[in-house]
Short mmCIF file of C-alpha atoms in Angstrom, two decimals:
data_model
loop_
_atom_site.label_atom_id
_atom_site.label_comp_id
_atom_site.label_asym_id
_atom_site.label_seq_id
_atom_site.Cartn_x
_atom_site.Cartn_y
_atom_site.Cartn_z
CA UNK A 1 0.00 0.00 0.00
CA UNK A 2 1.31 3.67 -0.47
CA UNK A 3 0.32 7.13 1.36
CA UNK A 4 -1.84 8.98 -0.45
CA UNK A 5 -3.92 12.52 0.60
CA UNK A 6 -7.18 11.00 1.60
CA UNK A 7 -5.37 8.48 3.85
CA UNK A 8 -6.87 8.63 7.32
CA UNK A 9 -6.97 6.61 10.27
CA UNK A 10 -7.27 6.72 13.84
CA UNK A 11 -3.70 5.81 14.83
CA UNK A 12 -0.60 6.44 12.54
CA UNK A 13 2.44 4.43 14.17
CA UNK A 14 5.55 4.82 12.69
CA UNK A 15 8.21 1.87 13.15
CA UNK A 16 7.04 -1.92 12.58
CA UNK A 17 9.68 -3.10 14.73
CA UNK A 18 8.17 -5.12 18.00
CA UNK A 19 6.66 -2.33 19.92
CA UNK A 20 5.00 -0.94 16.45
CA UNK A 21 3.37 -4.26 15.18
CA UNK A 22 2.37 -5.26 18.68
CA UNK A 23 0.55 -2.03 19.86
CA UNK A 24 -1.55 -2.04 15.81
CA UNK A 25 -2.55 -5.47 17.01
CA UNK A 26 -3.67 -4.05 19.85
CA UNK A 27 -6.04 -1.37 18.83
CA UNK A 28 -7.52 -3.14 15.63
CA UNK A 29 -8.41 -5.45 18.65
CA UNK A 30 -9.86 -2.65 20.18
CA UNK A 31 -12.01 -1.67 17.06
CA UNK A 32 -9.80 1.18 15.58
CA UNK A 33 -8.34 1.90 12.40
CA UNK A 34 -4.84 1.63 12.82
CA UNK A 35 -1.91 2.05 9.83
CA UNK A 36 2.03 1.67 10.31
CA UNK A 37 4.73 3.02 7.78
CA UNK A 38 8.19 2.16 7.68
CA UNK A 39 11.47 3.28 5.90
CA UNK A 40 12.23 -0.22 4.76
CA UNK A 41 9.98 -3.09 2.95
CA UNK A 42 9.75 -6.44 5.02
CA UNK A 43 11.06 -8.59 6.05
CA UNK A 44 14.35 -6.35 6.59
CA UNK A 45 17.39 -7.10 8.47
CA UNK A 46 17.57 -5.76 12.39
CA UNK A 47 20.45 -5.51 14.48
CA UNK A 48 20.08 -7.17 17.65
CA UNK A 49 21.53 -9.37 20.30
CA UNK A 50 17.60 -11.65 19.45
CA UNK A 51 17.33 -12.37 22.94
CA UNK A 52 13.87 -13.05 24.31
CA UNK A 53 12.70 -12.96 28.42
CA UNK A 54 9.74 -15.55 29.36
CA UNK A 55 8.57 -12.55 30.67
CA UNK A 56 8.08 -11.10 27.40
CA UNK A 57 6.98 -14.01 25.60
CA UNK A 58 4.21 -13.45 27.88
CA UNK A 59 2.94 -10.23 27.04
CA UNK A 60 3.00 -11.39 23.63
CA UNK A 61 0.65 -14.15 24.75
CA UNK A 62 1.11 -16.41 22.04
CA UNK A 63 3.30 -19.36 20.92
CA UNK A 64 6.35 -17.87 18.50
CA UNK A 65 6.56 -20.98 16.15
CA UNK A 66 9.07 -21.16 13.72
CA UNK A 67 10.52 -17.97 14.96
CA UNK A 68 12.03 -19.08 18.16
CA UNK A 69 15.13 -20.15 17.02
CA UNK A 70 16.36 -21.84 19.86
CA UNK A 71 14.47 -22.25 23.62
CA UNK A 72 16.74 -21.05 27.04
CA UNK A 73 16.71 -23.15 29.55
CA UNK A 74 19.63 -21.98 31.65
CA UNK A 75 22.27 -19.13 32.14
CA UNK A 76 25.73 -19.43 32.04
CA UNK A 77 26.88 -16.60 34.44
CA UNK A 78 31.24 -16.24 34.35
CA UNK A 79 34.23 -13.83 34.60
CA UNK A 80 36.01 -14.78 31.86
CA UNK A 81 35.41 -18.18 31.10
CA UNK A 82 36.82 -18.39 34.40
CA UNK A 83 34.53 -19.79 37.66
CA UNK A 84 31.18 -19.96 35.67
CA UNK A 85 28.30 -20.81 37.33
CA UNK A 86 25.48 -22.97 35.58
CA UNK A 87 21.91 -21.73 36.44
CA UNK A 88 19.11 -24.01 35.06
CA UNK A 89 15.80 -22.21 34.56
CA UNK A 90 13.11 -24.61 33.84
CA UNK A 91 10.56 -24.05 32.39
CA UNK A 92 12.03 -22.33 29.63
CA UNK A 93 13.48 -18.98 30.91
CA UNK A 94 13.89 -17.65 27.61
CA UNK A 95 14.41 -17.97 23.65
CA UNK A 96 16.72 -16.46 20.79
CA UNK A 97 14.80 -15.43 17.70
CA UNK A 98 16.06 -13.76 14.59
CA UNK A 99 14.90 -10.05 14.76
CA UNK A 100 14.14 -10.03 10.59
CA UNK A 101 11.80 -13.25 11.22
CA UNK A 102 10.33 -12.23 14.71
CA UNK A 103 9.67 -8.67 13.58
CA UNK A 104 8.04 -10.08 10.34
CA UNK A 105 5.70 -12.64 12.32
CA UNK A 106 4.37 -9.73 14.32
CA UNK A 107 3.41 -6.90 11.66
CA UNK A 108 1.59 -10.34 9.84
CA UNK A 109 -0.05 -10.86 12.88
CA UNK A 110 -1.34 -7.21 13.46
CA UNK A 111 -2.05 -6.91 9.53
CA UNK A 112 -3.93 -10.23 9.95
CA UNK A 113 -6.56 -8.07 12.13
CA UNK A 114 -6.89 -5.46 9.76
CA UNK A 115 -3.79 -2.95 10.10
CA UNK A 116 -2.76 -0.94 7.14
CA UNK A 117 1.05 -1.23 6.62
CA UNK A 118 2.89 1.05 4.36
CA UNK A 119 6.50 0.30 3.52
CA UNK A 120 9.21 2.14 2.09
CA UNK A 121 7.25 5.19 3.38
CA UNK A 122 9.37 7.53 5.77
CA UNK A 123 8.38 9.84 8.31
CA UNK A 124 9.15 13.68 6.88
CA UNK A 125 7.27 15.73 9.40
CA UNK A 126 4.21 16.41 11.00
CA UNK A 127 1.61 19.34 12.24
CA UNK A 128 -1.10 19.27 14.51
CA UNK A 129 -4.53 20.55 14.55
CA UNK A 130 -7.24 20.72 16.89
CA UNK A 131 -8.32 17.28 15.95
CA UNK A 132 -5.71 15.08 14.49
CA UNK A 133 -2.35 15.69 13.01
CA UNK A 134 -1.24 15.59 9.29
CA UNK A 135 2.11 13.60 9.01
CA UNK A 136 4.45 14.37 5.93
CA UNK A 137 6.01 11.12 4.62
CA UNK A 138 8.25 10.21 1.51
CA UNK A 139 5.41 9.21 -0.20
CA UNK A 140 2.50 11.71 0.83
CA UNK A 141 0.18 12.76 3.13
CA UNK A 142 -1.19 10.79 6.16
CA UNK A 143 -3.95 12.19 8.94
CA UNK A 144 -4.94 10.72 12.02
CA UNK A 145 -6.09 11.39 15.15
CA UNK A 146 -2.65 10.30 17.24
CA UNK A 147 0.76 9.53 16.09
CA UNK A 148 2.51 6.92 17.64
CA UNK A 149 6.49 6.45 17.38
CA UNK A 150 8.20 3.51 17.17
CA UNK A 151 10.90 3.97 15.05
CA UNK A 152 13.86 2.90 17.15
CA UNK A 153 16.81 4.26 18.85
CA UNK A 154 17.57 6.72 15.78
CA UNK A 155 13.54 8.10 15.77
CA UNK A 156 12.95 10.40 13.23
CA UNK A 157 9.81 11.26 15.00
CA UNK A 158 11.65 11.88 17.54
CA UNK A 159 14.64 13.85 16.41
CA UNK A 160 12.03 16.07 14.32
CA UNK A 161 9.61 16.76 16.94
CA UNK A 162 11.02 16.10 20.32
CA UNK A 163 14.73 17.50 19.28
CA UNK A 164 17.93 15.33 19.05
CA UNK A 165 19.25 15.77 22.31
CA UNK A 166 16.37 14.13 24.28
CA UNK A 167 17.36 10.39 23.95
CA UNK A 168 21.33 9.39 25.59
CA UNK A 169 22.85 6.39 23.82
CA UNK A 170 25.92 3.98 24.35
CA UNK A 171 27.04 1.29 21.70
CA UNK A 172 26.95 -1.87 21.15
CA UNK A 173 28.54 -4.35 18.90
CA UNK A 174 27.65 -7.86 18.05
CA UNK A 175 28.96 -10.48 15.72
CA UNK A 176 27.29 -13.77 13.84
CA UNK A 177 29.18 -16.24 14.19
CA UNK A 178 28.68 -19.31 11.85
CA UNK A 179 30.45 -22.19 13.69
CA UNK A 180 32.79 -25.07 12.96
CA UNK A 181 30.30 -28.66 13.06
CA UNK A 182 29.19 -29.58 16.47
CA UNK A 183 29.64 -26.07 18.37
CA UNK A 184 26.24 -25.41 18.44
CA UNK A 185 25.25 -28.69 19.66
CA UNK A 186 27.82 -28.75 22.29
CA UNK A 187 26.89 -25.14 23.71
CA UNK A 188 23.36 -26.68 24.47
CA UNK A 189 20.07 -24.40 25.14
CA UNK A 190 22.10 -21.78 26.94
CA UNK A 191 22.78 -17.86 27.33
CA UNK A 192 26.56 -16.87 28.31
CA UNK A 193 26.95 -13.86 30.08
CA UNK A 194 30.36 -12.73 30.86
CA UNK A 195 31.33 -10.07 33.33
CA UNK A 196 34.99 -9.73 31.39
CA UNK A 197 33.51 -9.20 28.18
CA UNK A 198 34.57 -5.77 27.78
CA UNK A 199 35.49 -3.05 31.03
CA UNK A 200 33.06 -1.92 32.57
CA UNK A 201 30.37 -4.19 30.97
CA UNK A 202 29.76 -7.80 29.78
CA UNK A 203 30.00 -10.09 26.94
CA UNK A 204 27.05 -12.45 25.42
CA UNK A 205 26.76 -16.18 23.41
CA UNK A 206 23.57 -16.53 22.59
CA UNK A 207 22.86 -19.16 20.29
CA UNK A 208 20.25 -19.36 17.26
CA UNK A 209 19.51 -22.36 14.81
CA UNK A 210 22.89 -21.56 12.86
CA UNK A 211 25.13 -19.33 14.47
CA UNK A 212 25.62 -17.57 17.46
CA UNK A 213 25.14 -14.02 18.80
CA UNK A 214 28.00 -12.73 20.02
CA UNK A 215 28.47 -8.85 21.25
CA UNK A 216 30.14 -6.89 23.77
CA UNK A 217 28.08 -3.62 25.75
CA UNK A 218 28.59 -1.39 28.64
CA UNK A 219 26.43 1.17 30.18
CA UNK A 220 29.15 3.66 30.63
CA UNK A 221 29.83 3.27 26.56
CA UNK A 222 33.36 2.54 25.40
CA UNK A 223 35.76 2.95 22.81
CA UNK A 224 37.40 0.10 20.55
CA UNK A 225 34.82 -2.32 20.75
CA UNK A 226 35.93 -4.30 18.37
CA UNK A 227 39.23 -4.93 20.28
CA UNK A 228 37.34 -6.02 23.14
CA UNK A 229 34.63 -8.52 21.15
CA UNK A 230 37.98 -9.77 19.71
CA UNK A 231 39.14 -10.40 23.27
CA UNK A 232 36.18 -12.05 24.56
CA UNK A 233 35.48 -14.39 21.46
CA UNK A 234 39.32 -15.76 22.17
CA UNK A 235 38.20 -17.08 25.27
CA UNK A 236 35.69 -19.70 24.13
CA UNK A 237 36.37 -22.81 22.13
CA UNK A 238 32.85 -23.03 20.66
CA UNK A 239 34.07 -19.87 18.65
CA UNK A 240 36.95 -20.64 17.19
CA UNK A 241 37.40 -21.85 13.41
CA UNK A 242 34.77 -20.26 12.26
CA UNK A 243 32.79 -20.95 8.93
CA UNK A 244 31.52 -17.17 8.72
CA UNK A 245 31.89 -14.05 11.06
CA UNK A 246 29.57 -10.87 10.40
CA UNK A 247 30.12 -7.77 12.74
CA UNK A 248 27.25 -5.23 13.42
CA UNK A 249 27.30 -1.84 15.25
CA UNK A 250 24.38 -0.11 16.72
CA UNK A 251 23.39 2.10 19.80
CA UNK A 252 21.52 1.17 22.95
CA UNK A 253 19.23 3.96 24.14
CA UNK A 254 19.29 4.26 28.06
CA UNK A 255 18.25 7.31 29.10
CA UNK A 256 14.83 9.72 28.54
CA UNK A 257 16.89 13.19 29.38
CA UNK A 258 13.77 14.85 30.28
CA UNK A 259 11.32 12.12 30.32
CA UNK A 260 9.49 13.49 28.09
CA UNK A 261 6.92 10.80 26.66
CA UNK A 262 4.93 12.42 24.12
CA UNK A 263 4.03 15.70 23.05
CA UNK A 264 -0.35 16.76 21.99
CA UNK A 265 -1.37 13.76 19.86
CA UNK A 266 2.77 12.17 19.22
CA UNK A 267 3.58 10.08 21.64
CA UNK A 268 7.09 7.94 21.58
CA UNK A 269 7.61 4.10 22.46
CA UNK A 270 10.03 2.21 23.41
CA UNK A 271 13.74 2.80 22.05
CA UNK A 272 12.21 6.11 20.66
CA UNK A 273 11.40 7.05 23.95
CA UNK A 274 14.73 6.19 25.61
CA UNK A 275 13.49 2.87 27.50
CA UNK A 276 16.07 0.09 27.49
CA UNK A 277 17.55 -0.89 30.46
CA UNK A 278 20.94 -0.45 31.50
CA UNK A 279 21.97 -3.88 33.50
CA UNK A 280 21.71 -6.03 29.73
CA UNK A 281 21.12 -3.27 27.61
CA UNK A 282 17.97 -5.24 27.20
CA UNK A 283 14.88 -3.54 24.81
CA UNK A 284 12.98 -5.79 23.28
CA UNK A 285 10.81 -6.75 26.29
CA UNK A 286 10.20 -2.47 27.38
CA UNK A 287 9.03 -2.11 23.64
CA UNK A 288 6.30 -4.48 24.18
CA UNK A 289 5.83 -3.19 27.24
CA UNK A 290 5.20 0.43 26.30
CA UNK A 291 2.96 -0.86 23.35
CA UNK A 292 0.93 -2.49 26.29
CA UNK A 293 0.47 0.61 28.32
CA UNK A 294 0.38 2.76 24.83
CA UNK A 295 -3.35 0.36 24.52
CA UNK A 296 -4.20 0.43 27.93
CA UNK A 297 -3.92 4.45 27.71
CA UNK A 298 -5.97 4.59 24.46
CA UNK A 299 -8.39 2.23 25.90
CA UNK A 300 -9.23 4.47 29.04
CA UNK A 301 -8.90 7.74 27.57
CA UNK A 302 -9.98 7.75 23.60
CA UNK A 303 -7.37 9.39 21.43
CA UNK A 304 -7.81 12.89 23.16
CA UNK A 305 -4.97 15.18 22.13
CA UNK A 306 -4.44 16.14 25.86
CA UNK A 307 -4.72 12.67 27.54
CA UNK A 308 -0.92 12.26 29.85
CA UNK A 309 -2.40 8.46 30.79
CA UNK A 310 0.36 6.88 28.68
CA UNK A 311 2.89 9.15 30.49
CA UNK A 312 1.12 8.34 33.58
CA UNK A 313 1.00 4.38 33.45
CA UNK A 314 4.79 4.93 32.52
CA UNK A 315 5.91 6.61 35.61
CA UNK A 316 3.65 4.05 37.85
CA UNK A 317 4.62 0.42 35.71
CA UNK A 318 7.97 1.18 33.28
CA UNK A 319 10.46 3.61 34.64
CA UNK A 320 11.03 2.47 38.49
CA UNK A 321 11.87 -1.14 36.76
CA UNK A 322 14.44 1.22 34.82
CA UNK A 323 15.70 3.17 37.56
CA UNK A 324 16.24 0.05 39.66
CA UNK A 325 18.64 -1.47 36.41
CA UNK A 326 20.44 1.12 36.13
CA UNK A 327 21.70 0.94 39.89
CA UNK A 328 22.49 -2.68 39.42
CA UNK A 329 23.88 -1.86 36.71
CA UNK A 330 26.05 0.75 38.29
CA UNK A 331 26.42 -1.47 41.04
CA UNK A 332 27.87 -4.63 39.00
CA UNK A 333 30.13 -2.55 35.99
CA UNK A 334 31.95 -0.14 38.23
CA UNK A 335 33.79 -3.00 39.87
CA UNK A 336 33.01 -5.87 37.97
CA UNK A 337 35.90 -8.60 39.07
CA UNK A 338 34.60 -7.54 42.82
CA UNK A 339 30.84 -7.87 41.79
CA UNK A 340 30.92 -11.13 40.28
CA UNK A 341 33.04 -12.67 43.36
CA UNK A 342 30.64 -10.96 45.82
CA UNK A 343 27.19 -10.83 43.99
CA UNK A 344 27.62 -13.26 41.24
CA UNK A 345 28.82 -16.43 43.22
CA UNK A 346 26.95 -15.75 45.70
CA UNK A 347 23.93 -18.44 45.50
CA UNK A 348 20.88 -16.50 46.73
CA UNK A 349 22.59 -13.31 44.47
CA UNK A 350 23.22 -15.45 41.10
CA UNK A 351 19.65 -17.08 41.51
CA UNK A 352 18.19 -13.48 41.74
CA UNK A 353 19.85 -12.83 38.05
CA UNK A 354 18.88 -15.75 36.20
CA UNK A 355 15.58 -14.88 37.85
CA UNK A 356 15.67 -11.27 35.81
CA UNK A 357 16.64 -12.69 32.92
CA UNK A 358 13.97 -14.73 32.46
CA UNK A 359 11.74 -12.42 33.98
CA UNK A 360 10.67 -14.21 37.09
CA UNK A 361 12.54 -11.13 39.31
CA UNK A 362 11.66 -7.47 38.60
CA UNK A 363 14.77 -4.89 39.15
CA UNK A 364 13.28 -3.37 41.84
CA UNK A 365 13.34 -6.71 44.01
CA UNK A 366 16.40 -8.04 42.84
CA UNK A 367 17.90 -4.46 44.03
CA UNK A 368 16.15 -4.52 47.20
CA UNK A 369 17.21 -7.46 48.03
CA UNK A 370 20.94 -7.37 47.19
CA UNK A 371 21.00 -4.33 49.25
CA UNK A 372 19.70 -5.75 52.47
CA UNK A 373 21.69 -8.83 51.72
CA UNK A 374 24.64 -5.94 52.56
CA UNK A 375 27.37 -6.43 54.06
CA UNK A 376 26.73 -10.26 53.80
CA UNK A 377 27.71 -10.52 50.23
CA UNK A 378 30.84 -8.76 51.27
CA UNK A 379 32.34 -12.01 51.90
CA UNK A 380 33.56 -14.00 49.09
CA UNK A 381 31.55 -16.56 47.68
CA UNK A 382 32.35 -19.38 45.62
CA UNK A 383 29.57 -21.51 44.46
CA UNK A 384 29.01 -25.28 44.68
CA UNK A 385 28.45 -25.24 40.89
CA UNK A 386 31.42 -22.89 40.12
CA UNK A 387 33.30 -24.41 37.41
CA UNK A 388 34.77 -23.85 33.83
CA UNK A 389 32.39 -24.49 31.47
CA UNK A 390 34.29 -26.59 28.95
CA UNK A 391 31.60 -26.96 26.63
CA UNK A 392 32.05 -23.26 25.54
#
């Protein structure tokens, strides 16, 4: 479909990236006319580490399919290969999907209940009036009565409306790695997470039907990244002798500067609006998650120009999880050899992580917790299960 003048609808969302499809299907649900544009046609190519919490398998609510590439039944916590612990999660903490084929599944789904999806159609500008707003795209005119942003961490939307400097980022790098026979198989349903994988951050194996995701982050940001993904790939056998290595760069947005949410009738969602956390540099999950409150919002208050619900439900549900991440996270990168000998190891600690990676443990408990666990965790711990992993 293209944009054309007499295109109206009640909800314009631009971005049909997780949070974009899922909140469409959500209001054509709800009975309203809903379209989504996007720069690119579909299925496109997405940088991402593809990782996937239980937690947000559940808002999605339904089976994935063919698009889970491979279920998660335990974590694979370590400093450096070095010590690992082996946390099984059961039943299935998580799964590793390919963001082109994930991404695609949900804009079918939400065109399945009568979405309008326009590709190759980019956001230009937009103007409001006192009952909708008229958005400029590449390919015409749109009106509707809200505009919804979902156009990732680099939001036009955003940028054009909301000004560039609302949004702080960090980067991220990540390489698929296409691995010599058996590596895969020998690796087993499992996420690595290293505390070593680069200063001041960690590393991540997670592994799909073919390859691995591999990628280095830090919420303090970094320079030579690629020396550092280098470094961390040395350290495990299951990535050496590669058949094919692909490297990808991209940026993790962590911060709302002025948490500002949306603006008259444009609100922003997830990595438009800032909203990853900062522990994992995790986004997938808060995308669906603002979608959800996004519907909720629309549901109670109509698409009113001046409704702050979504805002509202935000500062109640979304940001104290985000606030509480980025302590741990400033907690377990500023001294990371220290954390993961003191937190890490520790057995009531390390269950309390694989618990918020698979969503069973909210930030703000997990936090709580390790703090009154203070200054017990002071003393070194070494787990029963501590070991080298030589499967890796």
């Amino acid at each position: 479909m293209t944009a054309d003048d007499s295109a109206v609808s009640d909800v314009l969302i631009v971005g049909a990236g997780p949070a974009g499809s899922h909140l469409a299907y959500l209001l054509a649900q709800q009975g309203l006319q809903v379209t989504i544009i996007d720069k690119q046609a579909f299925p496109r190519a997405k940088v991402c580490g593809g990782g996937l919490s239980r937690k947000a398998m559940d808002l999605l609510g339904f089976e994935l399919g063919a698009a889970m590439h491979q279920p998660i039944g335990g974590a694979i916590l370590t400093y450096g290969n070095r010590g690992a612990v082996l946390k099984e999660m059961q039943p299935m903490a998580a799964c590793t999907v390919v963001r082109s084929e994930f991404d695609q599944m949900l804009l079918e789904r939400a065109c399945a209940k009568g979405v309008r999806f326009c590709p190759e159609t980019a956001f230009v500008d937009a103007a409001e009036s006192a009952d909708g707003i008229s958005v400029t795209t590449s390919r015409g005119i749109l009106r509707s009565r809200l505009l919804l942003a979902a156009d990732g961490a680099a939001s036009a939307v955003r940028n054009r409306l909301f000004g560039k400097d609302l949004v702080a980022y960090v980067p991220a790098l990540e390489a698929m790695v296409w691995p010599e026979e058996g590596a895969l198989e020998r690796f087993g349903q499992r996420a690595l997470f290293d505390f070593d994988g680069m200063p001041h951050g960690y590393g991540w194996i997670f592994p799909k039907r073919d390859h691995f995701n591999v990628g280095v982050y830090s919420p303090f940001g970094g320079t030579a990244l690629r020396q550092h993904l280098d470094r961390f790939t040395a350290a495990y056998a299951s990535l050496q002798r590669p058949h094919k290595v692909e490297y990808q760069g991209y940026i993790i947005p962590l911060a709302n500067r002025r948490r500002l949410f949306q603006r008259g009738r444009v609100w922003l969602l997830g990595d438009a609006a800032g909203l990853a956390e900062a522990l994992f540099g995790e986004g997938i999950y808060f995308a669906l998650k603002t979608a959800t409150l996004a519907a909720r919002a629309i549901a109670a208050d109509g698409l009113r120009g001046d409704s702050m619900a979504y805002s509202r439900l935000l500062q109640r549900e979304l940001l104290p999880e985000l606030r509480a991440a980025n302590w741990m996270a400033q907690l377990v990168y500023r001294f990371p050899k220290l954390a993961f000998s003191h937190l890490v190891l520790n057995q009531r600690i390390n269950q309390d992580f694989a618990g918020l990676i698979s969503g069973e443990m909210g930030y703000r408990d997990c936090l709580r917790k390790t703090l009154l666990g203070f200054p017990r965790w002071l003393m070194p711990s070494t787990a029963p299960d501590a070991a080298r992993i030589d499967s890796c």
